[in-house]
């Protein structure tokens, strides 16, 4: 029997096709604050916490007046312009239903803020399937620091060996690895296999995992 008892879920790029939208919103918000960065500069940073992204792109802390204005404006742009257009990644809901039917506990570990996370889960078609979640509001440090993933593990009361992380970025893999959790990665977030090399398995998207479920780490984990 598999000793797998739970799955820690990323959302952006994993369950909902939102990474490009996040990047575009950051480009626009920073431009309004006088910081000109390209989509190509921002896109590889999506998935880490907004505090870290701001520091890298603008040299601002999230608590500074400039950082606060940029973060708030990014949220406004994302929610009004991009959120209504978002769609689930292929097979997102069906894969979560398979996890549920197999008796696996699910919890979200996302770099998104709590007030945005609910809307993202709704866009992913997963709001009614995943009740437990952790966000950047629950941790002192955002991804790729392990705090959010560690908090999720603590909240569902399982050991690292009893769970897998499902994510789409190198930041998910790095965060999970620091607390001994293996990651199954999907390419739907836009990263290459080289970027995701630390994962124990890589699939195109959730539907690809579902199509090969019996041979996946979710079924074979011992």
GROMACS .gro file of C-alpha atoms in nm:
model
  222
    1UNK     CA    1   0.000   0.000   0.000
    2UNK     CA    2   0.111   0.354  -0.068
    3UNK     CA    3   0.198   0.563   0.237
    4UNK     CA    4   0.087   0.879   0.055
    5UNK     CA    5  -0.180   1.050   0.263
    6UNK     CA    6  -0.189   1.406   0.133
    7UNK     CA    7  -0.113   1.652  -0.146
    8UNK     CA    8   0.008   2.008  -0.102
    9UNK     CA    9  -0.118   2.214  -0.394
   10UNK     CA   10   0.014   2.522  -0.563
   11UNK     CA   11  -0.256   2.716  -0.753
   12UNK     CA   12  -0.117   2.970  -1.002
   13UNK     CA   13   0.009   2.791  -1.312
   14UNK     CA   14  -0.076   2.455  -1.157
   15UNK     CA   15  -0.455   2.461  -1.126
   16UNK     CA   16  -0.530   2.788  -1.308
   17UNK     CA   17  -0.359   2.940  -1.613
   18UNK     CA   18  -0.266   3.268  -1.449
   19UNK     CA   19   0.111   3.317  -1.460
   20UNK     CA   20   0.119   3.539  -1.769
   21UNK     CA   21  -0.161   3.750  -1.621
   22UNK     CA   22   0.033   3.801  -1.298
   23UNK     CA   23   0.339   3.909  -1.494
   24UNK     CA   24   0.142   4.156  -1.705
   25UNK     CA   25  -0.019   4.305  -1.395
   26UNK     CA   26   0.321   4.356  -1.232
   27UNK     CA   27   0.460   4.522  -1.546
   28UNK     CA   28   0.170   4.768  -1.554
   29UNK     CA   29   0.172   4.839  -1.181
   30UNK     CA   30   0.545   4.903  -1.168
   31UNK     CA   31   0.530   5.125  -1.477
   32UNK     CA   32   0.274   5.344  -1.299
   33UNK     CA   33   0.529   5.383  -1.018
   34UNK     CA   34   0.802   5.480  -1.264
   35UNK     CA   35   0.979   5.142  -1.283
   36UNK     CA   36   1.006   5.016  -1.639
   37UNK     CA   37   1.050   4.639  -1.660
   38UNK     CA   38   0.966   4.404  -1.942
   39UNK     CA   39   0.733   4.106  -1.938
   40UNK     CA   40   1.040   3.888  -2.006
   41UNK     CA   41   1.205   4.018  -1.688
   42UNK     CA   42   0.902   3.961  -1.470
   43UNK     CA   43   0.774   3.629  -1.603
   44UNK     CA   44   1.052   3.404  -1.461
   45UNK     CA   45   0.988   3.547  -1.114
   46UNK     CA   46   0.617   3.467  -1.100
   47UNK     CA   47   0.550   3.207  -0.834
   48UNK     CA   48   0.779   3.354  -0.575
   49UNK     CA   49   0.630   3.591  -0.321
   50UNK     CA   50   0.541   3.942  -0.432
   51UNK     CA   51   0.773   4.078  -0.163
   52UNK     CA   52   1.071   3.903  -0.321
   53UNK     CA   53   0.963   4.001  -0.672
   54UNK     CA   54   0.944   4.368  -0.572
   55UNK     CA   55   1.288   4.353  -0.413
   56UNK     CA   56   1.443   4.200  -0.725
   57UNK     CA   57   1.276   4.427  -0.979
   58UNK     CA   58   1.257   4.759  -0.799
   59UNK     CA   59   1.473   4.729  -0.488
   60UNK     CA   60   1.168   4.806  -0.271
   61UNK     CA   61   1.043   4.626   0.036
   62UNK     CA   62   0.675   4.540   0.032
   63UNK     CA   63   0.627   4.755   0.343
   64UNK     CA   64   0.782   5.069   0.190
   65UNK     CA   65   0.545   5.338   0.056
   66UNK     CA   66   0.652   5.259  -0.301
   67UNK     CA   67   0.624   4.886  -0.250
   68UNK     CA   68   0.283   4.916  -0.086
   69UNK     CA   69   0.149   5.130  -0.372
   70UNK     CA   70   0.287   4.892  -0.636
   71UNK     CA   71   0.146   4.586  -0.460
   72UNK     CA   72  -0.197   4.737  -0.416
   73UNK     CA   73  -0.208   4.858  -0.775
   74UNK     CA   74  -0.095   4.516  -0.902
   75UNK     CA   75  -0.382   4.356  -0.713
   76UNK     CA   76  -0.634   4.603  -0.853
   77UNK     CA   77  -0.513   4.554  -1.211
   78UNK     CA   78  -0.508   4.176  -1.177
   79UNK     CA   79  -0.854   4.151  -1.023
   80UNK     CA   80  -1.027   4.390  -1.264
   81UNK     CA   81  -0.848   4.318  -1.591
   82UNK     CA   82  -0.722   3.962  -1.576
   83UNK     CA   83  -0.901   3.755  -1.312
   84UNK     CA   84  -1.232   3.740  -1.502
   85UNK     CA   85  -1.052   3.589  -1.803
   86UNK     CA   86  -0.869   3.308  -1.622
   87UNK     CA   87  -0.936   2.942  -1.698
   88UNK     CA   88  -0.837   2.619  -1.523
   89UNK     CA   89  -0.539   2.427  -1.648
   90UNK     CA   90  -0.644   2.112  -1.839
   91UNK     CA   91  -0.778   1.847  -1.603
   92UNK     CA   92  -0.736   2.051  -1.284
   93UNK     CA   93  -1.070   1.968  -1.127
   94UNK     CA   94  -1.071   1.606  -1.246
   95UNK     CA   95  -0.730   1.543  -1.088
   96UNK     CA   96  -0.842   1.689  -0.756
   97UNK     CA   97  -1.151   1.469  -0.771
   98UNK     CA   98  -0.923   1.167  -0.818
   99UNK     CA   99  -0.719   1.272  -0.515
  100UNK     CA  100  -1.040   1.306  -0.314
  101UNK     CA  101  -1.170   0.968  -0.428
  102UNK     CA  102  -0.840   0.809  -0.325
  103UNK     CA  103  -0.882   0.954   0.023
  104UNK     CA  104  -0.591   1.199  -0.005
  105UNK     CA  105  -0.605   1.511   0.206
  106UNK     CA  106  -0.551   1.830   0.006
  107UNK     CA  107  -0.426   2.168   0.118
  108UNK     CA  108  -0.322   2.472  -0.083
  109UNK     CA  109   0.017   2.635  -0.026
  110UNK     CA  110   0.020   2.949  -0.238
  111UNK     CA  111   0.227   3.267  -0.255
  112UNK     CA  112  -0.095   3.456  -0.326
  113UNK     CA  113  -0.254   3.673  -0.060
  114UNK     CA  114  -0.553   3.517   0.118
  115UNK     CA  115  -0.800   3.768  -0.024
  116UNK     CA  116  -0.695   3.675  -0.379
  117UNK     CA  117  -0.663   3.303  -0.323
  118UNK     CA  118  -1.034   3.232  -0.299
  119UNK     CA  119  -1.099   3.391  -0.637
  120UNK     CA  120  -0.813   3.195  -0.793
  121UNK     CA  121  -0.950   2.867  -0.658
  122UNK     CA  122  -1.291   2.957  -0.797
  123UNK     CA  123  -1.135   3.029  -1.137
  124UNK     CA  124  -0.964   2.689  -1.117
  125UNK     CA  125  -1.298   2.519  -1.048
  126UNK     CA  126  -1.155   2.391  -0.721
  127UNK     CA  127  -1.308   2.607  -0.449
  128UNK     CA  128  -1.543   2.333  -0.328
  129UNK     CA  129  -1.278   2.060  -0.339
  130UNK     CA  130  -1.002   2.222  -0.136
  131UNK     CA  131  -1.116   2.371   0.193
  132UNK     CA  132  -0.781   2.387   0.369
  133UNK     CA  133  -0.528   2.640   0.250
  134UNK     CA  134  -0.226   2.844   0.343
  135UNK     CA  135  -0.119   3.167   0.178
  136UNK     CA  136   0.154   3.425   0.210
  137UNK     CA  137  -0.051   3.574   0.494
  138UNK     CA  138   0.019   3.261   0.702
  139UNK     CA  139   0.397   3.272   0.678
  140UNK     CA  140   0.675   3.513   0.762
  141UNK     CA  141   0.866   3.436   0.442
  142UNK     CA  142   0.723   3.361   0.097
  143UNK     CA  143   0.837   3.108  -0.162
  144UNK     CA  144   1.104   2.996  -0.236
  145UNK     CA  145   1.149   2.998   0.142
  146UNK     CA  146   0.976   2.691   0.286
  147UNK     CA  147   0.749   2.866   0.536
  148UNK     CA  148   0.421   2.840   0.343
  149UNK     CA  149   0.471   2.473   0.260
  150UNK     CA  150   0.581   2.397   0.617
  151UNK     CA  151   0.269   2.569   0.749
  152UNK     CA  152   0.051   2.361   0.518
  153UNK     CA  153   0.218   2.042   0.637
  154UNK     CA  154   0.165   2.143   0.999
  155UNK     CA  155  -0.198   2.232   0.938
  156UNK     CA  156  -0.293   1.893   0.792
  157UNK     CA  157  -0.090   1.706   1.054
  158UNK     CA  158   0.111   1.485   0.820
  159UNK     CA  159   0.481   1.403   0.792
  160UNK     CA  160   0.687   1.512   0.493
  161UNK     CA  161   0.717   1.150   0.378
  162UNK     CA  162   0.338   1.122   0.366
  163UNK     CA  163   0.275   1.403   0.117
  164UNK     CA  164   0.368   1.522  -0.230
  165UNK     CA  165   0.376   1.878  -0.355
  166UNK     CA  166   0.206   1.955  -0.687
  167UNK     CA  167   0.354   2.268  -0.840
  168UNK     CA  168   0.469   2.437  -1.157
  169UNK     CA  169   0.772   2.651  -1.068
  170UNK     CA  170   1.128   2.606  -0.947
  171UNK     CA  171   1.016   2.806  -0.641
  172UNK     CA  172   0.764   2.536  -0.546
  173UNK     CA  173   1.030   2.268  -0.578
  174UNK     CA  174   1.286   2.463  -0.377
  175UNK     CA  175   1.040   2.546  -0.099
  176UNK     CA  176   0.918   2.188  -0.066
  177UNK     CA  177   1.265   2.036  -0.087
  178UNK     CA  178   1.385   2.238   0.210
  179UNK     CA  179   1.143   2.053   0.437
  180UNK     CA  180   1.187   1.711   0.276
  181UNK     CA  181   0.874   1.710   0.057
  182UNK     CA  182   0.902   1.577  -0.298
  183UNK     CA  183   0.738   1.769  -0.582
  184UNK     CA  184   0.551   1.651  -0.889
  185UNK     CA  185   0.573   1.933  -1.143
  186UNK     CA  186   0.358   2.041  -1.435
  187UNK     CA  187   0.473   2.237  -1.740
  188UNK     CA  188   0.147   2.434  -1.754
  189UNK     CA  189   0.312   2.721  -1.568
  190UNK     CA  190   0.555   2.779  -1.853
  191UNK     CA  191   0.882   2.647  -1.712
  192UNK     CA  192   1.114   2.409  -1.894
  193UNK     CA  193   1.214   2.062  -1.781
  194UNK     CA  194   1.558   2.199  -1.695
  195UNK     CA  195   1.396   2.455  -1.466
  196UNK     CA  196   1.190   2.179  -1.303
  197UNK     CA  197   1.473   1.928  -1.278
  198UNK     CA  198   1.437   1.893  -0.901
  199UNK     CA  199   1.091   1.737  -0.932
  200UNK     CA  200   1.043   1.361  -0.895
  201UNK     CA  201   0.823   1.363  -1.209
  202UNK     CA  202   0.715   1.620  -1.468
  203UNK     CA  203   0.389   1.624  -1.665
  204UNK     CA  204   0.233   1.862  -1.916
  205UNK     CA  205  -0.063   1.954  -1.695
  206UNK     CA  206  -0.306   1.792  -1.448
  207UNK     CA  207  -0.485   1.604  -1.726
  208UNK     CA  208  -0.153   1.443  -1.821
  209UNK     CA  209  -0.107   1.323  -1.464
  210UNK     CA  210  -0.459   1.185  -1.466
  211UNK     CA  211  -0.399   1.001  -1.794
  212UNK     CA  212  -0.095   0.830  -1.640
  213UNK     CA  213  -0.217   0.822  -1.283
  214UNK     CA  214  -0.148   0.457  -1.206
  215UNK     CA  215   0.216   0.502  -1.303
  216UNK     CA  216   0.253   0.841  -1.135
  217UNK     CA  217   0.416   0.908  -0.798
  218UNK     CA  218   0.068   0.965  -0.657
  219UNK     CA  219  -0.012   0.596  -0.708
  220UNK     CA  220   0.337   0.448  -0.672
  221UNK     CA  221   0.454   0.635  -0.361
  222UNK     CA  222   0.568   0.383  -0.098
   0.00000   0.00000   0.00000
